[in-house]
Structure formats: C-alpha cells, structure tokens
C-alpha cells in the first residue's frame, strides 16, 4: 500500500492550477512534479539534456555553414534519386520522414491501448513501431552507402564545402543511433507487454520495481522525441 | 483490483481519434514542407515556410503525442523554458560565425 501511495502522490489533494500551481509545486518543499512519477520526470529531463546535445550539433552545422567561404552543396540535388527515369529531389528523405511519422502514430496508440490493458493491441502496435524504425535505419544505411560511393567523406566531398560531410555524418549518425537504440528498447518493452508483465506487476530485472503500463508511455516519450529531432534535422539540414 | 481500477484510469487518455487526426496533419505538413523544396521556392518565402511547418509539426508532436498538453504546468515549464537557452546560443553563434566569415573574406579572400 505504501508503494502505491508513493507512485501516485497528491492525486487526491486539491491543487492550485496556473501560475499559482507552478509556485506551489516548486515551493512546497516536497517533490516538485506532483502527479508525475519519477520515471516519467526523469525521462523528460533526459530528453531535455538530449535536446541540448542535438542543438549543439545543429548549431555547429549552422556555424560552419555560415562561416565557410566555399559554396554549400545543394541538398536538394545531393539527395535526389532517379526512380523509373524520373529524378525526384529529396525523395528518399521525404519517404523517411513519412515512415518516422507513421511510427510515432502507432506508438501514440500503443500507449493508449496499454493503459486500457489491451495488451495484444499494445504489443502489436509497438512491434509495428519497431518495424517502421528499423525501416528508417535501413533507408539511412542506404543513403550513407550511396553518398560514400559518390565520394562524400567527413573531410571532403565533390560538390563544395568540406564541412558538409562531417556535419552530415555526425548529425544523421547520432540520430540513427538514437533510432536504433529505440528499436531495441521497443522490442524489449513489447515483449514485456505481450507476456503480461505489467498486468502481473512483475518486478523489473534492473530496478526491481513493480512494472506497470506507464513503462509504455515512457518508451513512447523517447520514441516521439526521436521523431521530433528528425523534424528539425529535416528542416535545417535537408530543406534549408 | 482497487489498484487495477486506479491504473486503468491512469493519466488523462485522449481518444484514439485525436491521434489519427494529428497523424493526418503531420502527413499534410510534411508534404507541404517537401513541396517547398519540390517547387524550388527561394529566399525569405522558403525559409519562413520551412520554419512554419517545422514549428507546427514539433508543436503537434510535443502537445499531443507526448501528452504535454495534459501535463501539470510545473513540468511543462521545467522542460520548455530551458530550451530558451538554445535560442540565445543560436543568436550568439550567428554573430560569431558572421564575424568569422568577415575575417576570412578580409584575410584569405582575393586581393582587391
């Protein structure tokens, strides 16, 4: 009983909202995030730190692109593909964007079905999310292979400013790593949902705390963040 | 059972329909930003459209998919306000890189 009281504290108390709520939450000399479990709060704080990491990459990209005297390669042409005799600009990147957005959609629904304790649907939607994620990484591997064959290196490329290559590999590589880690964790969480670990409140092997369906929501937060970062990479690196 | 009932309620759960609508909008906005490149829009029109579609997409993902719209305000501000530091950093680095470009053109550029 004590534990369930800890994981859901203050839910029954009447709490002020708005600005007064913020002041009350932070000044209460207790935990600041009243109705948020430690797991979710820590995931949000991790995502904030990850935001800074990706911001640093994108800002260094901006700095090198502004300060170079050599013309920047045109991403629209660099990432064009010829399909059936028609050359389409950026088409692979556009497809990757749609794949990642679709994975976010299935993930959002998995969270809801998890809370409804519909574990078959939740697990299947998470597996679909993982499949979309793996597809995305596969397309990225294809894109890297194509560019490396065309002579793009972190120190040089055939079209212009040398910094293009280093920025490209660093930013998309770091993002692809995030997607890969996400796919692995999605598979682990989907397996737990499928087995019914969260219905039986099986203790986790690492934290030894009782499992519940919030794990799916926390997993979802990470996955949506990966999609969110891609929105910014797509806008700044590929479209700008 | 009491705990199961408490969990089933859980945090606020938006209806599935809302997720599907947002999903559709994300597809529309992504198509729009792709079309910006497809039709070779240039200059300020291009940049403002890219930024507009980017901000709308990011807002939809954070607010609906990540459930930020239903979180307590203390958490929302704790996460969103520090991101403002990134905007300051961007401004500083824009000034810095413009200065770098200027010095490169002055000292490494062709002789006048």
mmCIF file of N, CA and C in Angstrom, chain A residues 4 15-16 18-19 21-22 25-26 33-36 40 44 47-48 52 55-56 59 62-63 66-69 76 88-91 94 97-98 101-102 104-106 108-109 111-113 115-117 201 212 217 221 224-225 227-228 231-232 234-236 239-240, chain B residues 3-4 7-11 13-16 19-20 23 26-28 30-31 33-34 37-38 40 46-47 50-51 53-54 57-59 61-62 65-68 70-75 77-79 82-83 85-86 89-90 93-94 96-98 100-101 104-105:
data_model
loop_
_atom_site.group_PDB
_atom_site.id
_atom_site.type_symbol
_atom_site.label_atom_id
_atom_site.label_comp_id
_atom_site.label_asym_id
_atom_site.label_seq_id
_atom_site.Cartn_x
_atom_site.Cartn_y
_atom_site.Cartn_z
ATOM 1 N N UNK A 4 2.109 2.048 -3.490
ATOM 2 C CA UNK A 4 1.154 2.631 -4.430
ATOM 3 C C UNK A 4 0.862 4.081 -4.034
ATOM 4 N N UNK A 15 -5.205 20.748 -5.743
ATOM 5 C CA UNK A 15 -4.012 21.536 -6.002
ATOM 6 C C UNK A 15 -4.367 22.770 -6.809
ATOM 7 N N UNK A 16 -3.688 23.899 -6.518
ATOM 8 C CA UNK A 16 -3.934 25.092 -7.325
ATOM 9 C C UNK A 16 -3.421 24.882 -8.746
ATOM 10 N N UNK A 18 -2.494 26.802 -12.837
ATOM 11 C CA UNK A 18 -1.936 28.022 -13.420
ATOM 12 C C UNK A 18 -0.644 28.441 -12.740
ATOM 13 N N UNK A 19 -0.380 29.749 -12.758
ATOM 14 C CA UNK A 19 0.862 30.270 -12.173
ATOM 15 C C UNK A 19 0.958 29.935 -10.697
ATOM 16 N N UNK A 21 -0.224 27.402 -9.301
ATOM 17 C CA UNK A 21 0.120 25.987 -9.225
ATOM 18 C C UNK A 21 1.622 25.782 -9.367
ATOM 19 N N UNK A 22 2.237 26.505 -10.320
ATOM 20 C CA UNK A 22 3.695 26.373 -10.511
ATOM 21 C C UNK A 22 4.422 26.788 -9.245
ATOM 22 N N UNK A 25 3.894 24.201 -6.533
ATOM 23 C CA UNK A 25 4.602 22.940 -6.767
ATOM 24 C C UNK A 25 6.083 23.070 -6.434
ATOM 25 N N UNK A 26 6.700 24.181 -6.855
ATOM 26 C CA UNK A 26 8.148 24.295 -6.677
ATOM 27 C C UNK A 26 8.519 24.761 -5.274
ATOM 28 N N UNK A 33 7.195 17.701 -9.065
ATOM 29 C CA UNK A 33 6.261 17.246 -10.098
ATOM 30 C C UNK A 33 5.206 16.348 -9.466
ATOM 31 N N UNK A 34 4.088 16.962 -9.099
ATOM 32 C CA UNK A 34 3.112 16.328 -8.215
ATOM 33 C C UNK A 34 2.533 15.026 -8.742
ATOM 34 N N UNK A 35 1.938 15.082 -9.925
ATOM 35 C CA UNK A 35 1.233 13.883 -10.382
ATOM 36 C C UNK A 35 2.047 13.136 -11.439
ATOM 37 N N UNK A 36 3.366 13.361 -11.454
ATOM 38 C CA UNK A 36 4.225 12.708 -12.437
ATOM 39 C C UNK A 36 5.149 11.761 -11.693
ATOM 40 N N UNK A 40 8.769 9.030 -15.342
ATOM 41 C CA UNK A 40 8.391 9.942 -16.416
ATOM 42 C C UNK A 40 9.154 11.255 -16.299
ATOM 43 N N UNK A 44 11.723 12.868 -19.089
ATOM 44 C CA UNK A 44 11.611 14.228 -19.625
ATOM 45 C C UNK A 44 12.923 14.983 -19.443
ATOM 46 N N UNK A 47 15.405 13.789 -21.875
ATOM 47 C CA UNK A 47 15.112 14.303 -23.215
ATOM 48 C C UNK A 47 15.543 15.762 -23.337
ATOM 49 N N UNK A 48 15.408 16.518 -22.243
ATOM 50 C CA UNK A 48 15.866 17.910 -22.269
ATOM 51 C C UNK A 48 17.374 17.954 -22.499
ATOM 52 N N UNK A 52 19.705 19.420 -25.812
ATOM 53 C CA UNK A 52 20.904 20.263 -25.845
ATOM 54 C C UNK A 52 21.991 19.629 -26.706
ATOM 55 N N UNK A 55 20.968 20.134 -30.226
ATOM 56 C CA UNK A 55 21.081 21.558 -30.528
ATOM 57 C C UNK A 55 22.519 21.922 -30.820
ATOM 58 N N UNK A 56 23.445 21.357 -30.032
ATOM 59 C CA UNK A 56 24.862 21.664 -30.258
ATOM 60 C C UNK A 56 25.289 21.207 -31.647
ATOM 61 N N UNK A 59 23.676 23.585 -34.152
ATOM 62 C CA UNK A 59 24.277 24.920 -34.088
ATOM 63 C C UNK A 59 25.674 24.900 -34.703
ATOM 64 N N UNK A 62 25.146 25.069 -38.296
ATOM 65 C CA UNK A 62 24.824 26.439 -38.709
ATOM 66 C C UNK A 62 26.090 27.295 -38.768
ATOM 67 N N UNK A 63 26.954 27.159 -37.733
ATOM 68 C CA UNK A 63 28.162 27.974 -37.665
ATOM 69 C C UNK A 63 29.093 27.684 -38.836
ATOM 70 N N UNK A 66 27.491 29.015 -42.168
ATOM 71 C CA UNK A 66 27.525 30.475 -42.341
ATOM 72 C C UNK A 66 28.949 30.945 -42.605
ATOM 73 N N UNK A 67 29.923 30.355 -41.885
ATOM 74 C CA UNK A 67 31.261 30.952 -41.908
ATOM 75 C C UNK A 67 32.132 30.465 -43.065
ATOM 76 N N UNK A 68 31.701 29.418 -43.807
ATOM 77 C CA UNK A 68 32.563 28.949 -44.885
ATOM 78 C C UNK A 68 32.467 29.878 -46.096
ATOM 79 N N UNK A 69 33.608 30.042 -46.774
ATOM 80 C CA UNK A 69 33.619 30.900 -47.968
ATOM 81 C C UNK A 69 33.338 30.083 -49.232
ATOM 82 N N UNK A 76 19.133 19.497 -52.054
ATOM 83 C CA UNK A 76 18.052 19.078 -52.937
ATOM 84 C C UNK A 76 18.575 18.187 -54.057
ATOM 85 N N UNK A 88 13.680 12.768 -58.760
ATOM 86 C CA UNK A 88 12.900 13.478 -57.762
ATOM 87 C C UNK A 88 13.836 14.015 -56.690
ATOM 88 N N UNK A 89 13.727 15.321 -56.370
ATOM 89 C CA UNK A 89 14.604 15.863 -55.336
ATOM 90 C C UNK A 89 14.200 15.352 -53.951
ATOM 91 N N UNK A 90 15.185 15.010 -53.143
ATOM 92 C CA UNK A 90 14.951 14.703 -51.719
ATOM 93 C C UNK A 90 13.963 13.575 -51.465
ATOM 94 N N UNK A 91 13.669 12.748 -52.476
ATOM 95 C CA UNK A 91 12.536 11.835 -52.320
ATOM 96 C C UNK A 91 12.761 10.828 -51.203
ATOM 97 N N UNK A 94 12.093 12.392 -47.892
ATOM 98 C CA UNK A 94 10.662 12.577 -47.672
ATOM 99 C C UNK A 94 10.021 11.261 -47.232
ATOM 100 N N UNK A 97 10.847 10.576 -43.709
ATOM 101 C CA UNK A 97 10.040 11.399 -42.812
ATOM 102 C C UNK A 97 8.675 10.775 -42.577
ATOM 103 N N UNK A 98 8.023 10.318 -43.678
ATOM 104 C CA UNK A 98 6.699 9.707 -43.529
ATOM 105 C C UNK A 98 6.782 8.420 -42.714
ATOM 106 N N UNK A 101 7.080 9.425 -39.043
ATOM 107 C CA UNK A 101 5.825 9.969 -38.515
ATOM 108 C C UNK A 101 4.828 8.838 -38.280
ATOM 109 N N UNK A 102 4.781 7.887 -39.218
ATOM 110 C CA UNK A 102 3.870 6.752 -39.041
ATOM 111 C C UNK A 102 4.235 5.970 -37.791
ATOM 112 N N UNK A 104 5.523 7.146 -35.141
ATOM 113 C CA UNK A 104 5.062 7.927 -33.991
ATOM 114 C C UNK A 104 3.564 7.726 -33.772
ATOM 115 N N UNK A 105 2.797 7.670 -34.873
ATOM 116 C CA UNK A 105 1.357 7.452 -34.759
ATOM 117 C C UNK A 105 1.043 6.122 -34.100
ATOM 118 N N UNK A 106 1.689 5.044 -34.553
ATOM 119 C CA UNK A 106 1.413 3.732 -33.959
ATOM 120 C C UNK A 106 1.848 3.714 -32.492
ATOM 121 N N UNK A 108 1.849 6.270 -30.352
ATOM 122 C CA UNK A 108 0.886 7.011 -29.541
ATOM 123 C C UNK A 108 -0.333 6.148 -29.232
ATOM 124 N N UNK A 109 -0.762 5.350 -30.224
ATOM 125 C CA UNK A 109 -1.916 4.483 -29.990
ATOM 126 C C UNK A 109 -1.560 3.328 -29.065
ATOM 127 N N UNK A 111 0.377 3.452 -26.531
ATOM 128 C CA UNK A 111 0.318 3.940 -25.148
ATOM 129 C C UNK A 111 -1.109 3.872 -24.626
ATOM 130 N N UNK A 112 -2.069 4.353 -25.461
ATOM 131 C CA UNK A 112 -3.462 4.351 -25.036
ATOM 132 C C UNK A 112 -3.972 2.928 -24.815
ATOM 133 N N UNK A 113 -3.659 2.018 -25.752
ATOM 134 C CA UNK A 113 -4.124 0.635 -25.580
ATOM 135 C C UNK A 113 -3.468 -0.016 -24.371
ATOM 136 N N UNK A 115 -2.730 1.543 -21.504
ATOM 137 C CA UNK A 115 -3.483 1.976 -20.326
ATOM 138 C C UNK A 115 -4.853 1.331 -20.271
ATOM 139 N N UNK A 116 -5.399 0.951 -21.447
ATOM 140 C CA UNK A 116 -6.679 0.239 -21.442
ATOM 141 C C UNK A 116 -6.492 -1.244 -21.156
ATOM 142 N N UNK A 117 -5.255 -1.671 -20.933
ATOM 143 C CA UNK A 117 -4.904 -3.057 -20.618
ATOM 144 C C UNK A 117 -5.275 -3.989 -21.761
ATOM 145 N N UNK A 201 2.376 -7.115 -12.665
ATOM 146 C CA UNK A 201 3.276 -6.244 -11.906
ATOM 147 C C UNK A 201 4.576 -6.952 -11.584
ATOM 148 N N UNK A 212 4.423 -1.399 -14.515
ATOM 149 C CA UNK A 212 3.066 -1.048 -14.900
ATOM 150 C C UNK A 212 3.099 -0.366 -16.257
ATOM 151 N N UNK A 217 4.302 4.332 -21.834
ATOM 152 C CA UNK A 217 4.242 5.768 -22.098
ATOM 153 C C UNK A 217 5.648 6.377 -22.085
ATOM 154 N N UNK A 221 7.578 8.383 -24.974
ATOM 155 C CA UNK A 221 8.184 9.718 -24.901
ATOM 156 C C UNK A 221 9.512 9.725 -25.644
ATOM 157 N N UNK A 224 8.858 9.446 -29.504
ATOM 158 C CA UNK A 224 8.363 10.686 -30.107
ATOM 159 C C UNK A 224 9.474 11.729 -30.167
ATOM 160 N N UNK A 225 10.368 11.704 -29.184
ATOM 161 C CA UNK A 225 11.484 12.643 -29.200
ATOM 162 C C UNK A 225 12.379 12.405 -30.419
ATOM 163 N N UNK A 227 11.454 11.238 -33.241
ATOM 164 C CA UNK A 227 10.710 11.800 -34.370
ATOM 165 C C UNK A 227 10.826 13.325 -34.377
ATOM 166 N N UNK A 228 10.737 13.902 -33.188
ATOM 167 C CA UNK A 228 10.816 15.358 -33.045
ATOM 168 C C UNK A 228 12.164 15.889 -33.546
ATOM 169 N N UNK A 231 12.288 16.101 -37.241
ATOM 170 C CA UNK A 231 11.594 17.271 -37.784
ATOM 171 C C UNK A 231 12.585 18.422 -37.959
ATOM 172 N N UNK A 232 13.441 18.627 -36.950
ATOM 173 C CA UNK A 232 14.394 19.737 -37.009
ATOM 174 C C UNK A 232 15.521 19.442 -38.001
ATOM 175 N N UNK A 234 15.316 17.535 -40.645
ATOM 176 C CA UNK A 234 14.708 17.638 -41.969
ATOM 177 C C UNK A 234 14.624 19.093 -42.402
ATOM 178 N N UNK A 235 14.185 19.959 -41.482
ATOM 179 C CA UNK A 235 14.019 21.371 -41.839
ATOM 180 C C UNK A 235 15.366 22.053 -42.071
ATOM 181 N N UNK A 236 16.302 21.848 -41.149
ATOM 182 C CA UNK A 236 17.530 22.640 -41.199
ATOM 183 C C UNK A 236 18.593 22.025 -42.098
ATOM 184 N N UNK A 239 16.288 20.745 -45.951
ATOM 185 C CA UNK A 239 15.486 21.708 -46.715
ATOM 186 C C UNK A 239 16.145 23.072 -46.842
ATOM 187 N N UNK A 240 16.905 23.484 -45.816
ATOM 188 C CA UNK A 240 17.365 24.879 -45.761
ATOM 189 C C UNK A 240 18.157 25.289 -46.987
ATOM 190 N N UNK B 3 -6.238 -1.471 -7.193
ATOM 191 C CA UNK B 3 -5.104 -0.863 -7.865
ATOM 192 C C UNK B 3 -5.291 -0.901 -9.383
ATOM 193 N N UNK B 4 -5.838 -2.026 -9.858
ATOM 194 C CA UNK B 4 -6.079 -2.140 -11.294
ATOM 195 C C UNK B 4 -7.027 -1.042 -11.756
ATOM 196 N N UNK B 7 -5.207 2.178 -11.910
ATOM 197 C CA UNK B 7 -4.289 2.248 -13.043
ATOM 198 C C UNK B 7 -5.040 2.432 -14.351
ATOM 199 N N UNK B 8 -6.195 1.755 -14.450
ATOM 200 C CA UNK B 8 -6.945 1.830 -15.698
ATOM 201 C C UNK B 8 -7.305 3.282 -16.008
ATOM 202 N N UNK B 9 -7.625 4.032 -14.940
ATOM 203 C CA UNK B 9 -7.882 5.451 -15.185
ATOM 204 C C UNK B 9 -6.594 6.134 -15.633
ATOM 205 N N UNK B 10 -5.513 5.876 -14.892
ATOM 206 C CA UNK B 10 -4.196 6.376 -15.250
ATOM 207 C C UNK B 10 -4.199 7.875 -15.441
ATOM 208 N N UNK B 11 -3.204 8.406 -16.187
ATOM 209 C CA UNK B 11 -3.251 9.805 -16.548
ATOM 210 C C UNK B 11 -4.328 10.027 -17.618
ATOM 211 N N UNK B 13 -6.255 10.155 -20.778
ATOM 212 C CA UNK B 13 -6.022 9.493 -22.063
ATOM 213 C C UNK B 13 -6.879 10.103 -23.147
ATOM 214 N N UNK B 14 -6.256 10.805 -24.102
ATOM 215 C CA UNK B 14 -7.034 11.345 -25.211
ATOM 216 C C UNK B 14 -7.579 10.215 -26.070
ATOM 217 N N UNK B 15 -8.696 10.442 -26.756
ATOM 218 C CA UNK B 15 -9.262 9.392 -27.602
ATOM 219 C C UNK B 15 -8.352 9.064 -28.782
ATOM 220 N N UNK B 16 -8.429 7.819 -29.262
ATOM 221 C CA UNK B 16 -7.609 7.363 -30.395
ATOM 222 C C UNK B 16 -7.811 8.269 -31.605
ATOM 223 N N UNK B 19 -5.416 11.051 -32.048
ATOM 224 C CA UNK B 19 -4.099 10.652 -32.554
ATOM 225 C C UNK B 19 -4.127 10.486 -34.066
ATOM 226 N N UNK B 20 -5.224 9.921 -34.574
ATOM 227 C CA UNK B 20 -5.312 9.717 -36.022
ATOM 228 C C UNK B 20 -5.381 11.052 -36.748
ATOM 229 N N UNK B 23 -1.965 12.577 -36.700
ATOM 230 C CA UNK B 23 -1.158 11.810 -37.648
ATOM 231 C C UNK B 23 -1.396 12.339 -39.072
ATOM 232 N N UNK B 26 0.196 15.704 -39.538
ATOM 233 C CA UNK B 26 1.654 15.609 -39.682
ATOM 234 C C UNK B 26 2.021 15.207 -41.100
ATOM 235 N N UNK B 27 1.212 14.318 -41.705
ATOM 236 C CA UNK B 27 1.458 13.930 -43.100
ATOM 237 C C UNK B 27 1.281 15.134 -44.021
ATOM 238 N N UNK B 28 0.199 15.887 -43.787
ATOM 239 C CA UNK B 28 -0.073 17.057 -44.637
ATOM 240 C C UNK B 28 1.069 18.068 -44.521
ATOM 241 N N UNK B 30 4.166 17.582 -43.525
ATOM 242 C CA UNK B 30 5.409 17.073 -44.108
ATOM 243 C C UNK B 30 5.373 17.198 -45.626
ATOM 244 N N UNK B 31 4.207 16.893 -46.210
ATOM 245 C CA UNK B 31 4.076 17.041 -47.659
ATOM 246 C C UNK B 31 4.297 18.486 -48.057
ATOM 247 N N UNK B 33 6.085 20.771 -46.513
ATOM 248 C CA UNK B 33 7.494 21.179 -46.439
ATOM 249 C C UNK B 33 8.301 20.516 -47.553
ATOM 250 N N UNK B 34 7.886 19.324 -47.980
ATOM 251 C CA UNK B 34 8.570 18.715 -49.123
ATOM 252 C C UNK B 34 8.305 19.519 -50.397
ATOM 253 N N UNK B 37 10.507 22.416 -51.239
ATOM 254 C CA UNK B 37 11.731 22.102 -51.982
ATOM 255 C C UNK B 37 11.406 21.720 -53.413
ATOM 256 N N UNK B 38 10.314 20.980 -53.592
ATOM 257 C CA UNK B 38 9.964 20.481 -54.924
ATOM 258 C C UNK B 38 9.731 21.622 -55.902
ATOM 259 N N UNK B 40 11.015 24.554 -55.674
ATOM 260 C CA UNK B 40 12.185 25.442 -55.680
ATOM 261 C C UNK B 40 11.854 26.852 -55.208
ATOM 262 N N UNK B 46 10.890 30.808 -48.744
ATOM 263 C CA UNK B 46 11.307 29.437 -48.464
ATOM 264 C C UNK B 46 11.604 29.246 -46.977
ATOM 265 N N UNK B 47 12.436 30.154 -46.412
ATOM 266 C CA UNK B 47 12.850 29.980 -45.020
ATOM 267 C C UNK B 47 11.667 30.090 -44.067
ATOM 268 N N UNK B 50 9.538 26.892 -44.318
ATOM 269 C CA UNK B 50 10.202 25.760 -43.663
ATOM 270 C C UNK B 50 10.035 25.867 -42.151
ATOM 271 N N UNK B 51 10.294 27.086 -41.614
ATOM 272 C CA UNK B 51 10.199 27.270 -40.162
ATOM 273 C C UNK B 51 8.763 27.089 -39.680
ATOM 274 N N UNK B 53 6.247 25.264 -41.015
ATOM 275 C CA UNK B 53 5.839 23.851 -40.988
ATOM 276 C C UNK B 53 6.586 23.094 -39.895
ATOM 277 N N UNK B 54 7.864 23.440 -39.680
ATOM 278 C CA UNK B 54 8.649 22.766 -38.645
ATOM 279 C C UNK B 54 8.044 23.015 -37.261
ATOM 280 N N UNK B 57 4.708 21.144 -36.816
ATOM 281 C CA UNK B 57 4.900 19.709 -36.601
ATOM 282 C C UNK B 57 5.430 19.434 -35.197
ATOM 283 N N UNK B 58 6.455 20.194 -34.795
ATOM 284 C CA UNK B 58 7.046 19.975 -33.472
ATOM 285 C C UNK B 58 5.997 20.205 -32.382
ATOM 286 N N UNK B 59 5.183 21.254 -32.559
ATOM 287 C CA UNK B 59 4.151 21.545 -31.568
ATOM 288 C C UNK B 59 3.145 20.424 -31.443
ATOM 289 N N UNK B 61 3.580 17.234 -32.197
ATOM 290 C CA UNK B 61 4.196 16.037 -31.602
ATOM 291 C C UNK B 61 4.321 16.210 -30.094
ATOM 292 N N UNK B 62 4.815 17.390 -29.659
ATOM 293 C CA UNK B 62 5.034 17.578 -28.221
ATOM 294 C C UNK B 62 3.695 17.617 -27.484
ATOM 295 N N UNK B 65 1.192 13.914 -29.067
ATOM 296 C CA UNK B 65 1.822 12.587 -28.974
ATOM 297 C C UNK B 65 2.546 12.408 -27.642
ATOM 298 N N UNK B 66 3.209 13.456 -27.150
ATOM 299 C CA UNK B 66 3.954 13.328 -25.895
ATOM 300 C C UNK B 66 3.113 13.740 -24.692
ATOM 301 N N UNK B 67 1.819 14.022 -24.929
ATOM 302 C CA UNK B 67 0.859 14.306 -23.848
ATOM 303 C C UNK B 67 1.203 15.566 -23.059
ATOM 304 N N UNK B 68 2.029 16.461 -23.641
ATOM 305 C CA UNK B 68 2.422 17.650 -22.898
ATOM 306 C C UNK B 68 1.214 18.533 -22.579
ATOM 307 N N UNK B 70 -1.550 17.783 -21.498
ATOM 308 C CA UNK B 70 -2.319 17.365 -20.319
ATOM 309 C C UNK B 70 -1.451 17.259 -19.072
ATOM 310 N N UNK B 71 -0.177 17.675 -19.179
ATOM 311 C CA UNK B 71 0.699 17.600 -18.004
ATOM 312 C C UNK B 71 0.459 18.805 -17.110
ATOM 313 N N UNK B 72 0.930 18.685 -15.865
ATOM 314 C CA UNK B 72 0.834 19.807 -14.951
ATOM 315 C C UNK B 72 1.797 20.898 -15.385
ATOM 316 N N UNK B 73 1.370 22.158 -15.200
ATOM 317 C CA UNK B 73 2.117 23.294 -15.727
ATOM 318 C C UNK B 73 3.562 23.332 -15.217
ATOM 319 N N UNK B 74 3.789 22.868 -13.957
ATOM 320 C CA UNK B 74 5.145 22.907 -13.391
ATOM 321 C C UNK B 74 6.101 22.093 -14.249
ATOM 322 N N UNK B 75 5.664 20.914 -14.732
ATOM 323 C CA UNK B 75 6.523 20.079 -15.586
ATOM 324 C C UNK B 75 6.707 20.720 -16.951
ATOM 325 N N UNK B 77 6.680 23.856 -17.844
ATOM 326 C CA UNK B 77 7.629 24.973 -17.815
ATOM 327 C C UNK B 77 9.041 24.492 -17.508
ATOM 328 N N UNK B 78 9.175 23.471 -16.627
ATOM 329 C CA UNK B 78 10.507 22.958 -16.286
ATOM 330 C C UNK B 78 11.203 22.409 -17.525
ATOM 331 N N UNK B 79 10.425 21.884 -18.491
ATOM 332 C CA UNK B 79 11.032 21.302 -19.693
ATOM 333 C C UNK B 79 11.176 22.352 -20.796
ATOM 334 N N UNK B 82 13.930 25.921 -20.276
ATOM 335 C CA UNK B 82 15.382 25.815 -20.535
ATOM 336 C C UNK B 82 15.741 25.788 -22.017
ATOM 337 N N UNK B 83 14.778 25.373 -22.879
ATOM 338 C CA UNK B 83 15.062 25.337 -24.313
ATOM 339 C C UNK B 83 15.342 26.756 -24.833
ATOM 340 N N UNK B 85 17.385 28.742 -23.693
ATOM 341 C CA UNK B 85 18.836 28.931 -23.688
ATOM 342 C C UNK B 85 19.421 28.582 -25.052
ATOM 343 N N UNK B 86 18.798 27.602 -25.728
ATOM 344 C CA UNK B 86 19.283 27.211 -27.058
ATOM 345 C C UNK B 86 19.136 28.377 -28.028
ATOM 346 N N UNK B 89 21.885 30.738 -27.514
ATOM 347 C CA UNK B 89 23.108 30.148 -28.067
ATOM 348 C C UNK B 89 23.137 30.338 -29.593
ATOM 349 N N UNK B 90 21.965 30.120 -30.240
ATOM 350 C CA UNK B 90 21.902 30.289 -31.697
ATOM 351 C C UNK B 90 22.257 31.728 -32.067
ATOM 352 N N UNK B 93 25.988 32.340 -31.707
ATOM 353 C CA UNK B 93 26.803 31.688 -32.726
ATOM 354 C C UNK B 93 26.577 32.286 -34.104
ATOM 355 N N UNK B 94 25.395 32.886 -34.352
ATOM 356 C CA UNK B 94 25.185 33.566 -35.628
ATOM 357 C C UNK B 94 26.102 34.777 -35.731
ATOM 358 N N UNK B 96 28.896 35.216 -34.079
ATOM 359 C CA UNK B 96 30.262 34.687 -34.137
ATOM 360 C C UNK B 96 30.616 34.220 -35.545
ATOM 361 N N UNK B 97 29.697 33.462 -36.191
ATOM 362 C CA UNK B 97 30.057 32.901 -37.493
ATOM 363 C C UNK B 97 30.050 33.986 -38.572
ATOM 364 N N UNK B 98 29.202 35.000 -38.429
ATOM 365 C CA UNK B 98 29.248 36.119 -39.374
ATOM 366 C C UNK B 98 30.602 36.825 -39.273
ATOM 367 N N UNK B 100 33.417 35.420 -38.240
ATOM 368 C CA UNK B 100 34.421 34.517 -38.825
ATOM 369 C C UNK B 100 34.437 34.659 -40.339
ATOM 370 N N UNK B 101 33.245 34.699 -40.932
ATOM 371 C CA UNK B 101 33.157 34.840 -42.395
ATOM 372 C C UNK B 101 33.797 36.150 -42.844
ATOM 373 N N UNK B 104 37.537 35.888 -42.687
ATOM 374 C CA UNK B 104 38.041 35.012 -43.746
ATOM 375 C C UNK B 104 38.068 35.746 -45.086
ATOM 376 N N UNK B 105 37.003 36.534 -45.347
ATOM 377 C CA UNK B 105 36.961 37.251 -46.614
ATOM 378 C C UNK B 105 38.020 38.345 -46.638
#
